[in-house]
Amino acid sequence: MSWKRLGRKKDINDDKSVAADSPANEKTSLLGSSSVEVKDEFSHLPHHEAQILRSQVIVEPQSANFFSFYRYATFKDRLILGFGFLTAIIEGVLRPLMTLLVGNVAQLFVTYNPRSFDGDYDYNYSYANSTAPYNSTTYSEFNSTTYYNDYYDESSYPVISEEEFQRSINQIALFFVGLAITDLFTSTIATYIFIDRGEVLSSRIRKHYLEATLRQNIAYFDKLGTGEITSRISTDTLLVQEGMSEKVSQATSNITTFLSAMVVALTRSWRLTLILLSITFTVLFTMTYSSRFMVKYFRKSLAGYAVGGTIAEEVLSSIRNAQAFAIEDRLALQYDQFLVITETWGHKAGMILGFMTGMMWFFMYCNYSLAFFQGSRYLATNYLEIRQVMSVLMVMMMGSFFLSNIPPLLRHITNGIASVAKIYTAIDRDSAIDPFKRGEKYTEESIKGDIELKDVKFIYPSRAQSTVLENFNLNIEAGKTIALVGASGSGKSTIIGILERFYTPVGGKVYLDGHDLENIDIKWLRQHISLVSQEPILFAVTVFENIAFGLIGTKHEFASDVEKEALVIDACKKANAWTFIEKLPQGLQTQVGERGFLMSGGQKQRIAIARAIVSDPKILLLDEATSALDTKSEGVVQAALDAASKNRTTIVIAHRLSTIKDADKIVVMSKGKIIETGTHNELLERKGEYYELVQAQKIDGNESSTASESDPDSEFEEYDGASSTASETISSKEDEFADEKTDLKLSRTKTGKSISSIIISQQPPEPERKDYSSWELIKFLASITKDENRFLVIGTVCAAINGLGQPTVSVLYALCLTAFRQTVGGPGQAPNYEEMLRLIRIYTGIFFGLGWVQAASYFLCNATLSFVGQRLVRRIRYHTFRHFLRQDIAFFDKKENATGRLTTILSQDAQSVEGLSGATLGQIMNALFNIVAGSILAVAVAPKMSFVFIACIPLMIACGYGRFSMLSRVQENTKKSNEKSASFACEAVSSVRTVTFLTREEDVINKYETSLRQQARDSRLSTIKSAILYGAAQGLQFLVMSIGFWWGARFIRDGTYSTLEFYIAFMSSIFGSQNAGIVFSYAADMTKAKSAAAAIKELFERKPEIDRWSDEGVRLERDDVRGDIEFKDVHFRYPTRTSVPVLRGLNLTIKKGQYVALVGASGCGKSTTISLVEQFYRPLSGQVLFDGHDVNTLNIGNYRSHIALVQQEPVLYAASIRDNIKLGSLEPAETISDERLIEVCKQSNIHDFISSLPDGYDTMCGTKGILLSGGQKQRIAIARALIREPKVLLLDEATSALDSESEKVVQAALDKAAKGRTTIAVAHRLSTIQNADVIYVFDGGKVLEQGTHFELLARKGKYFELVQAQALEASS
C-alpha cells in the first residue's frame, strides 16, 4: 500500500526514492500544490470554473524571518521584550569587560618577580645562560648594572612590591565580584522574560493558527488532511515556542558578547584587531551561507513528518479497523516511509551544522595562532604591551568562543522560523468561504425557508475530473419536507454541502427566500440551518454540553444553565434520547468520550438529533439522520422529526424509505440529475425508479402467522410464506423468568452485588507510573540505536578529542604567555625578542595544526551524532506508533489516550529526545570531557592551587543541577497541560465539519485561548525559579574567575608555582567550570528528553491484556477452522464505564455456515457482541468459544486472520481505492491480481462506479475517505472484507449507508458470500436480515427471543413489533 496525497502519482518504494521525491519539493508541497500543478489540475475547465475551484484549495507558501515570531506582540509585549533584549545585551557587554581585567592580571603575573628573584633566577627559561644570539651594539649598554636599573625604571613594566602586587590582584578580584552580581541579575531577568513571553506569544500563534484553520473552507481539509494540521498544532507550535524562548536570550547575549569583544579589542589595538577580524568575517560568511541550507533542510524535514502525522492520526482514530484486519504492521511501515523523509533531511541539516561548527572552531584556533604570532611581533617592536596583546587575544578568543556556541541555539531558532512559516501560511490564507466574513443578515421574522437551486453545476475541488451536478434545478417551498433518494454518489449529500456553504458551485445560483446564498452572512446562515449528518460526531464533553452546542447563535446561547437544561431535556425527549440518558451514571453530565466512542451508534445519533432540534431551526437538513437507530427508536424519533418538520423547511436524505414516505415531495436522483418527483403514493403509482426502490425494501411475512385478525388488510397478506426452519424456543427460559418474578413477590428482596460488580471489585488497581533513573533511560535509548552505536562510539571519540582541545589550548596559551616573559628580561639581562619570536612561531604552528584536527573532529562528531539522533527519532516514532497499535482497545477508550494526545506524543516526545541528540549531545559530551581532562591536567601541574579551582566546578554543577531538577518537575506539568490543550485543538480540527455547521468556531477558539492562558499562568512561578538558578550559574562564572586569580596570586607571590603552571591549572579547570555551566544551559532540553524518554520506555514496557504481539496461544490451521461460535453466560462491562452493565449472562450459539442476525434497541449489546468475537475486549465472566476453544486461549493474530469485519461507520485511509481494498487481504499486496480485485468489487456492487472514475482504482479516497459518499465507502469496506476470504464475517450495520438499489444487490452478494462461512450481522433495517438462519433479539444485554424471521413473526413478540414499525405502506 502506498500512502499518497491527492494528485500525487509517485509511489514510495525505498528510502532513496523517498528522499529524492520528498514532500518538500515544490510539486509535492504539503502546503498545497504548486501553481503549475493547480493549473494542470483544472486546465480542462473554463477559466471562471477553474478559478472558483482553485480558490478553494490553493495555498501560497509564506516566508518567515526572526521577527515573524513577534507578529502578535502587543505594545506591552514589545516593551517587556525590549527590556529583555536590553538585559541580554548588558549581559553580553559585561563579558568582554572581564578580558580587560584578565589582561591586567596577565601583565602583573608576567612582570612580577617573587622575592626569591636574583640574577640567576631561571623563570622557565635560563636568561643568564641563554644561547640566543645578541647584537653587541644594541645590548652593550646592559653590561652596566647601574644602567640596568636606569633601563628598568624607564621600562613600561615597572618593578612592583609584594604588597602592591597583592593589592592590585585584590582590586581586580573585587571588580570580578561586581561583574558576577550584575550578570546574575541581567541573565535572570533576560531568561525569565524570554521564557515567559515565549509561552505567551506562542500561545497567541497557536490561537491564531486554530482560528485561521477553523475559518478555512472544507475543500482545504479535503486536500490537506486533518492529520497534518494536528501535527502543526502539537509539534510545530512547540518548535516555535522553543525558538523564541530562552534560546533567543542566549543567542542575543552571545552575539552581543562577540560585538562588544570587537569594540574592546579595537580600543586596545585597532591594528591587531583588524588583522584578527579577517578571520571573524570568514566565520560570519560561513555561518550565513551554511544557515541557509540548514533552514532549507529543516523545512523539508518538517514537511516530511507532516504527511506522517496525517497517517498516524487516521490510523489511531480508526484503531478498531486496523486491529480487526491485523494491518498494524503494514500501516506502521507506511508511516515509516515518511519518517525516512524526515530522517534524511534532518541528517543533512545536522551535517551542515557540523560543517559550520567545525569551521568555526578551525577559525578560532587560527585566531589564537594569528593573535600570538602578530602580537609577538608588536611586542618585539615595543608597539604594544603584554596587557594589550593579552586583552585583544582574550577578547577575540571570548568573541569566537561565544560565537561557536551560537549554532546549536541557531538550530532551535531556525527550526522555529521554519515552523512559523508553515503556520503563517495557513494563517495568511484567504478562505474562499470565510465564516468570519460579514454578509447580509435578516430578521428572524423575515426568514421563510424558500430554497431554489437554479442551473447549478458542481465539481468537487479535490476531484476536478468528475462533474457531480450539471444544470441542476430544484425548488423547495418554505415549510415543506423534501426527500432526496437515489443511488450512492448521485449528488444527494452534495446538495447538503452546497446549502451549508461547505463548497461553492462552479455554475448557477442558490437562493434562500430570493437572496443569493453567496451574499448571505455565512455564520448567520448556518445558525438558522440544523444538520444531522450520516456519521454524527460528538465532542469529548458531557451529553448536556454536546446538545447545548446547538444553541450557539440563538437567543438562548447565553441563557442560564437552568434554562438551557430545560431546552436540552425537551429536545432529548423529542429525539427519544431521554430514556437512555436518564439511565446513564451522571445523566446529562455523563462524558461521551472522544468522538462519542462511549456511546453506541444509535445513542450518538439521537444525541445529534437532539442537538439539531434544540434550537428550533428554520431549515432542517437530515442526511441519513436515523440510519443508526433501531426500529423502535426510529419510529419514535421519526415521529418527532416529522413533528419538528412542521412549518419548517426540511430536506431529508434517506435510504430507508419508511422514513420519508410522508414527505411533501420526494426527489429521485441519479448521476446528478432528477429522474422523477412526487409524493410517495404518486411515485408508487408510476411504478418507476422509486417503485423499484420500495419493492427492494419489502419485508417478507408468513400470511397465516402474521395476518392480524383485527386487521385483515395487513400488508403481510400479499407475501407468500416460506417454509419454516426449526428453531429453538425459549419458553423454558420464559418460565424460569416467571418463577423468578413469583419468588420476588413471595420472599423478601435480598440486595447483593452482581457477578460483574464482584469481579470488578477484585481487579487490581492501575499500576502507578514508574520512576526511571537517568542511567536506565540512557541504556534504554542506547538499545534503540544498537545498530548505530558504532557511529555513537565514533561521535563519542570525536567529542573526546574536542573536549581535549581546551586543555591543550590551556597548555599552549600558558607557554605563549610565558614566552612573552622574554620581553621583560631580568637583572643584568636584556629582553630576548628573537627567542620569544622563535618559540611563538612553534606554538602558533601547533595552534594551526590543532585547528584542522578540531575542525575535522567537530564535523565528524556532528555528522555521526546527527545520524544517530535522527535514526533514534525515527525509531522512537516508528516503535511508539507500533506500540500504540499493539495496545488493546481498552487503552484507547481512556480519555487520556485520545487520538489528539497520542499524535501529540508521537510528535513531541520524539522531538524532545531529538533535542538531546546531534549538535546538542555533541556540545554536552564535549563539555564533560573538557571538565574531566581539564581537572586532571590542573591537578597534575599544580595540585595545591588546583583543588580550590576544581572545588568551584561543583558549585557550577550544583546550580545547574538544581535548575535541571526543578525544570524536570515543571516540564512534567507543562507537558500534561500542553497535551490537554493540543488534544482539544486536534479534536476540533478532526471534526471540522461538525464545528463548522454548529458555528462553534468562536466557542472552540475561546476555550482554547482560556486553556492556553491558564497554562501560561501556571508555569510562571517555575519560570522565575528556573531563571534565578540559570542567572546564578552565569554569575558564578565571574565569581569563580575572581576566586581563581585571588587564590593563584598567593602562590605566584611566594614563588610556589610559576606563571606557566598557574595558567595551565587555572585555564584548564576554570574553563571546565564554564563548560559545566554550558552543560546545564541545556537543562530544559535535558529535562524534556528525560521526561519523554521515561514516557516512551513506560509505553514500550506496557504489555496489554490482549497482546497481538504474543506468540502464545493455540494456532488454528485455516483448513481446520469451521466457524462455530458460542457465548456461555457472558457478563461484560466496558473498562471505562464499569458502573454500567452491558451484557448480563449472554448465551447464544452460532453453527458453522449459519447466517445469524442480532437485532434490538440501541445500547442492548449487539455491537458489544461483535467486539467480543473480535477479541477487542475480554468478558468479565463466562466464555466466548470458537470451534470449541476459549478465544482467550487462542493466538490473537492467528484467530483474527479467520475473521473479517465491516463496521457501521466504514474506515478508509488516505490512499487509493486499490490500496484500501488490498489492506483486507492476508497476502502481500503485490501478489493480488487485478482480476481478484475486480471480482470482489463486483460482488460489492462498486466496480462500475470505480471504473467510471478518471483514475479508476487509483483514485484517491482522501483523509478518512472524505472524497467518497457514505455508500461508496461502505461498499469499498465490504470489498475489503471479502478479499480476505474469511471463515467468519462480521457485519455491524454493513449496509446502513447504502441506497435501496445498491443494498439489494450488495445484500444478495453478502448472502452469496455467506455461504460456507459463519456470518453475524447486526442490523436495524430488518429487510437485510429476514433470510437469516437465526435471528437473536437482544434486550438488556440478554437474548429475549430467537428463531427465524417467520417463527419470530408468528410469536408476535418484540421482533413482531420491530417489523410492524418498519412496514412500508402506501399512505391513504
PDB file of C-alpha atoms in Angstrom, residues 621-763:
ATOM      1  CA  LEU A 621     -31.178  19.034   6.961  1.00  0.00           C
ATOM      2  CA  LEU A 622     -31.268  15.314   7.703  1.00  0.00           C
ATOM      3  CA  ASP A 623     -28.556  13.304   5.967  1.00  0.00           C
ATOM      4  CA  GLU A 624     -29.462   9.718   6.923  1.00  0.00           C
ATOM      5  CA  ALA A 625     -30.389  11.042  10.366  1.00  0.00           C
ATOM      6  CA  THR A 626     -31.907   7.771  11.588  1.00  0.00           C
ATOM      7  CA  SER A 627     -29.638   5.276   9.844  1.00  0.00           C
ATOM      8  CA  ALA A 628     -28.050   4.104  13.107  1.00  0.00           C
ATOM      9  CA  LEU A 629     -31.278   3.751  15.085  1.00  0.00           C
ATOM     10  CA  ASP A 630     -33.059   0.562  15.923  1.00  0.00           C
ATOM     11  CA  THR A 631     -36.548   0.159  14.506  1.00  0.00           C
ATOM     12  CA  LYS A 632     -38.460   1.144  17.619  1.00  0.00           C
ATOM     13  CA  SER A 633     -36.331   4.208  18.256  1.00  0.00           C
ATOM     14  CA  GLU A 634     -36.513   5.131  14.598  1.00  0.00           C
ATOM     15  CA  GLY A 635     -40.264   5.104  14.686  1.00  0.00           C
ATOM     16  CA  VAL A 636     -40.403   7.345  17.731  1.00  0.00           C
ATOM     17  CA  VAL A 637     -37.630   9.645  16.500  1.00  0.00           C
ATOM     18  CA  GLN A 638     -39.113   9.797  13.021  1.00  0.00           C
ATOM     19  CA  ALA A 639     -42.407  10.858  14.536  1.00  0.00           C
ATOM     20  CA  ALA A 640     -40.520  13.527  16.480  1.00  0.00           C
ATOM     21  CA  LEU A 641     -38.722  14.650  13.330  1.00  0.00           C
ATOM     22  CA  ASP A 642     -41.977  14.727  11.440  1.00  0.00           C
ATOM     23  CA  ALA A 643     -43.421  16.918  14.185  1.00  0.00           C
ATOM     24  CA  ALA A 644     -40.279  19.076  14.183  1.00  0.00           C
ATOM     25  CA  SER A 645     -40.559  19.431  10.422  1.00  0.00           C
ATOM     26  CA  LYS A 646     -43.944  21.105  10.630  1.00  0.00           C
ATOM     27  CA  ASN A 647     -43.820  24.714   9.476  1.00  0.00           C
ATOM     28  CA  ARG A 648     -40.127  24.483   8.671  1.00  0.00           C
ATOM     29  CA  THR A 649     -38.224  23.634   5.512  1.00  0.00           C
ATOM     30  CA  THR A 650     -36.825  20.131   5.814  1.00  0.00           C
ATOM     31  CA  ILE A 651     -34.548  18.301   3.425  1.00  0.00           C
ATOM     32  CA  VAL A 652     -34.200  14.598   4.114  1.00  0.00           C
ATOM     33  CA  ILE A 653     -31.707  12.207   2.577  1.00  0.00           C
ATOM     34  CA  ALA A 654     -32.676   8.633   3.263  1.00  0.00           C
ATOM     35  CA  HIS A 655     -32.028   5.124   2.029  1.00  0.00           C
ATOM     36  CA  ARG A 656     -34.532   3.624   4.439  1.00  0.00           C
ATOM     37  CA  LEU A 657     -37.685   4.672   2.588  1.00  0.00           C
ATOM     38  CA  SER A 658     -40.010   4.099   5.532  1.00  0.00           C
ATOM     39  CA  THR A 659     -38.629   7.337   6.995  1.00  0.00           C
ATOM     40  CA  ILE A 660     -39.649   9.571   4.077  1.00  0.00           C
ATOM     41  CA  LYS A 661     -42.986   8.171   2.891  1.00  0.00           C
ATOM     42  CA  ASP A 662     -44.827  11.144   4.431  1.00  0.00           C
ATOM     43  CA  ALA A 663     -42.632  13.765   2.745  1.00  0.00           C
ATOM     44  CA  ASP A 664     -44.383  16.525   0.807  1.00  0.00           C
ATOM     45  CA  LYS A 665     -42.173  15.836  -2.183  1.00  0.00           C
ATOM     46  CA  ILE A 666     -39.772  13.021  -2.953  1.00  0.00           C
ATOM     47  CA  VAL A 667     -36.997  13.741  -5.445  1.00  0.00           C
ATOM     48  CA  VAL A 668     -35.389  10.694  -7.050  1.00  0.00           C
ATOM     49  CA  MET A 669     -31.839  11.404  -8.267  1.00  0.00           C
ATOM     50  CA  SER A 670     -29.322   9.574 -10.391  1.00  0.00           C
ATOM     51  CA  LYS A 671     -25.888  10.750 -11.553  1.00  0.00           C
ATOM     52  CA  GLY A 672     -26.540  14.359 -10.587  1.00  0.00           C
ATOM     53  CA  LYS A 673     -29.891  14.667 -12.301  1.00  0.00           C
ATOM     54  CA  ILE A 674     -33.519  14.463 -11.161  1.00  0.00           C
ATOM     55  CA  ILE A 675     -35.293  11.410 -12.584  1.00  0.00           C
ATOM     56  CA  GLU A 676     -38.726  11.837 -11.043  1.00  0.00           C
ATOM     57  CA  THR A 677     -40.511  13.805  -8.333  1.00  0.00           C
ATOM     58  CA  GLY A 678     -43.796  13.415  -6.480  1.00  0.00           C
ATOM     59  CA  THR A 679     -45.312  12.147  -3.281  1.00  0.00           C
ATOM     60  CA  HIS A 680     -44.878   8.597  -2.038  1.00  0.00           C
ATOM     61  CA  ASN A 681     -48.243   7.471  -3.456  1.00  0.00           C
ATOM     62  CA  GLU A 682     -47.769   9.274  -6.758  1.00  0.00           C
ATOM     63  CA  LEU A 683     -44.413   7.707  -7.351  1.00  0.00           C
ATOM     64  CA  LEU A 684     -45.693   4.229  -6.424  1.00  0.00           C
ATOM     65  CA  GLU A 685     -48.487   4.584  -8.972  1.00  0.00           C
ATOM     66  CA  ARG A 686     -45.976   5.460 -11.699  1.00  0.00           C
ATOM     67  CA  LYS A 687     -44.079   2.255 -10.976  1.00  0.00           C
ATOM     68  CA  GLY A 688     -40.807   3.874 -11.957  1.00  0.00           C
ATOM     69  CA  GLU A 689     -37.448   4.120 -10.229  1.00  0.00           C
ATOM     70  CA  TYR A 690     -38.948   4.873  -6.815  1.00  0.00           C
ATOM     71  CA  TYR A 691     -41.343   1.917  -7.048  1.00  0.00           C
ATOM     72  CA  GLU A 692     -38.360  -0.376  -7.655  1.00  0.00           C
ATOM     73  CA  LEU A 693     -36.607   1.040  -4.582  1.00  0.00           C
ATOM     74  CA  VAL A 694     -39.677   0.428  -2.426  1.00  0.00           C
ATOM     75  CA  GLN A 695     -40.053  -3.105  -3.684  1.00  0.00           C
ATOM     76  CA  ALA A 696     -36.436  -3.798  -2.772  1.00  0.00           C
ATOM     77  CA  GLN A 697     -37.155  -2.927   0.857  1.00  0.00           C
ATOM     78  CA  LYS A 698     -40.271  -5.054   1.357  1.00  0.00           C
ATOM     79  CA  ILE A 699     -40.106  -7.418   4.344  1.00  0.00           C
ATOM     80  CA  ASP A 700     -41.489 -10.899   3.670  1.00  0.00           C
ATOM     81  CA  GLY A 701     -44.071 -12.241   6.127  1.00  0.00           C
ATOM     82  CA  ASN A 702     -45.892 -15.527   6.702  1.00  0.00           C
ATOM     83  CA  GLU A 703     -49.531 -14.909   5.759  1.00  0.00           C
ATOM     84  CA  SER A 704     -51.100 -17.348   8.149  1.00  0.00           C
ATOM     85  CA  SER A 705     -48.999 -16.476  11.109  1.00  0.00           C
ATOM     86  CA  THR A 706     -48.695 -12.722  10.787  1.00  0.00           C
ATOM     87  CA  ALA A 707     -52.006 -11.501   9.499  1.00  0.00           C
ATOM     88  CA  SER A 708     -53.755  -9.741  12.293  1.00  0.00           C
ATOM     89  CA  GLU A 709     -57.303 -10.824  12.944  1.00  0.00           C
ATOM     90  CA  SER A 710     -58.291  -7.287  13.643  1.00  0.00           C
ATOM     91  CA  ASP A 711     -56.529  -6.023  10.543  1.00  0.00           C
ATOM     92  CA  PRO A 712     -57.365  -8.290   7.585  1.00  0.00           C
ATOM     93  CA  ASP A 713     -55.752  -5.801   5.227  1.00  0.00           C
ATOM     94  CA  SER A 714     -52.336  -6.217   6.789  1.00  0.00           C
ATOM     95  CA  GLU A 715     -49.630  -5.841   4.154  1.00  0.00           C
ATOM     96  CA  PHE A 716     -48.150  -9.188   5.141  1.00  0.00           C
ATOM     97  CA  GLU A 717     -51.046 -10.955   3.384  1.00  0.00           C
ATOM     98  CA  GLU A 718     -49.637 -10.169  -0.034  1.00  0.00           C
ATOM     99  CA  TYR A 719     -46.464 -12.233   0.523  1.00  0.00           C
ATOM    100  CA  ASP A 720     -46.119 -15.986   0.196  1.00  0.00           C
ATOM    101  CA  GLY A 721     -44.936 -17.661   3.347  1.00  0.00           C
ATOM    102  CA  ALA A 722     -41.659 -19.512   3.192  1.00  0.00           C
ATOM    103  CA  SER A 723     -41.150 -22.866   4.857  1.00  0.00           C
ATOM    104  CA  SER A 724     -40.296 -22.550   8.491  1.00  0.00           C
ATOM    105  CA  THR A 725     -36.976 -23.652   9.872  1.00  0.00           C
ATOM    106  CA  ALA A 726     -36.975 -25.449  13.160  1.00  0.00           C
ATOM    107  CA  SER A 727     -35.929 -23.096  15.882  1.00  0.00           C
ATOM    108  CA  GLU A 728     -35.060 -23.380  19.472  1.00  0.00           C
ATOM    109  CA  THR A 729     -37.765 -21.922  21.677  1.00  0.00           C
ATOM    110  CA  ILE A 730     -37.060 -20.086  24.874  1.00  0.00           C
ATOM    111  CA  SER A 731     -40.292 -20.987  26.644  1.00  0.00           C
ATOM    112  CA  SER A 732     -38.319 -22.753  29.337  1.00  0.00           C
ATOM    113  CA  LYS A 733     -36.384 -19.534  29.947  1.00  0.00           C
ATOM    114  CA  GLU A 734     -39.611 -17.543  29.993  1.00  0.00           C
ATOM    115  CA  ASP A 735     -40.965 -19.958  32.599  1.00  0.00           C
ATOM    116  CA  GLU A 736     -37.767 -19.502  34.517  1.00  0.00           C
ATOM    117  CA  PHE A 737     -38.225 -15.747  34.437  1.00  0.00           C
ATOM    118  CA  ALA A 738     -41.818 -16.191  35.577  1.00  0.00           C
ATOM    119  CA  ASP A 739     -40.668 -18.287  38.519  1.00  0.00           C
ATOM    120  CA  GLU A 740     -38.158 -15.633  39.441  1.00  0.00           C
ATOM    121  CA  LYS A 741     -40.862 -12.992  39.421  1.00  0.00           C
ATOM    122  CA  THR A 742     -43.080 -15.178  41.615  1.00  0.00           C
ATOM    123  CA  ASP A 743     -40.239 -15.701  44.034  1.00  0.00           C
ATOM    124  CA  LEU A 744     -39.704 -11.998  44.215  1.00  0.00           C
ATOM    125  CA  LYS A 745     -43.300 -11.477  45.235  1.00  0.00           C
ATOM    126  CA  LEU A 746     -43.275 -14.197  47.915  1.00  0.00           C
ATOM    127  CA  SER A 747     -39.905 -13.547  49.537  1.00  0.00           C
ATOM    128  CA  ARG A 748     -38.013 -10.629  50.958  1.00  0.00           C
ATOM    129  CA  THR A 749     -35.823  -8.917  48.415  1.00  0.00           C
ATOM    130  CA  LYS A 750     -32.153  -9.541  49.024  1.00  0.00           C
ATOM    131  CA  THR A 751     -29.636  -6.984  47.931  1.00  0.00           C
ATOM    132  CA  GLY A 752     -26.295  -8.144  46.661  1.00  0.00           C
ATOM    133  CA  LYS A 753     -23.624  -7.405  44.120  1.00  0.00           C
ATOM    134  CA  SER A 754     -23.836  -8.751  40.586  1.00  0.00           C
ATOM    135  CA  ILE A 755     -21.225 -11.120  39.204  1.00  0.00           C
ATOM    136  CA  SER A 756     -19.686  -8.242  37.196  1.00  0.00           C
ATOM    137  CA  SER A 757     -19.504  -5.971  40.241  1.00  0.00           C
ATOM    138  CA  ILE A 758     -17.755  -8.640  42.318  1.00  0.00           C
ATOM    139  CA  ILE A 759     -15.189  -9.332  39.590  1.00  0.00           C
ATOM    140  CA  ILE A 760     -14.526  -5.604  39.038  1.00  0.00           C
ATOM    141  CA  SER A 761     -14.056  -5.024  42.783  1.00  0.00           C
ATOM    142  CA  GLN A 762     -11.423  -7.793  42.819  1.00  0.00           C
ATOM    143  CA  GLN A 763      -9.419  -6.381  39.921  1.00  0.00           C
TER     144      GLN A 763
END
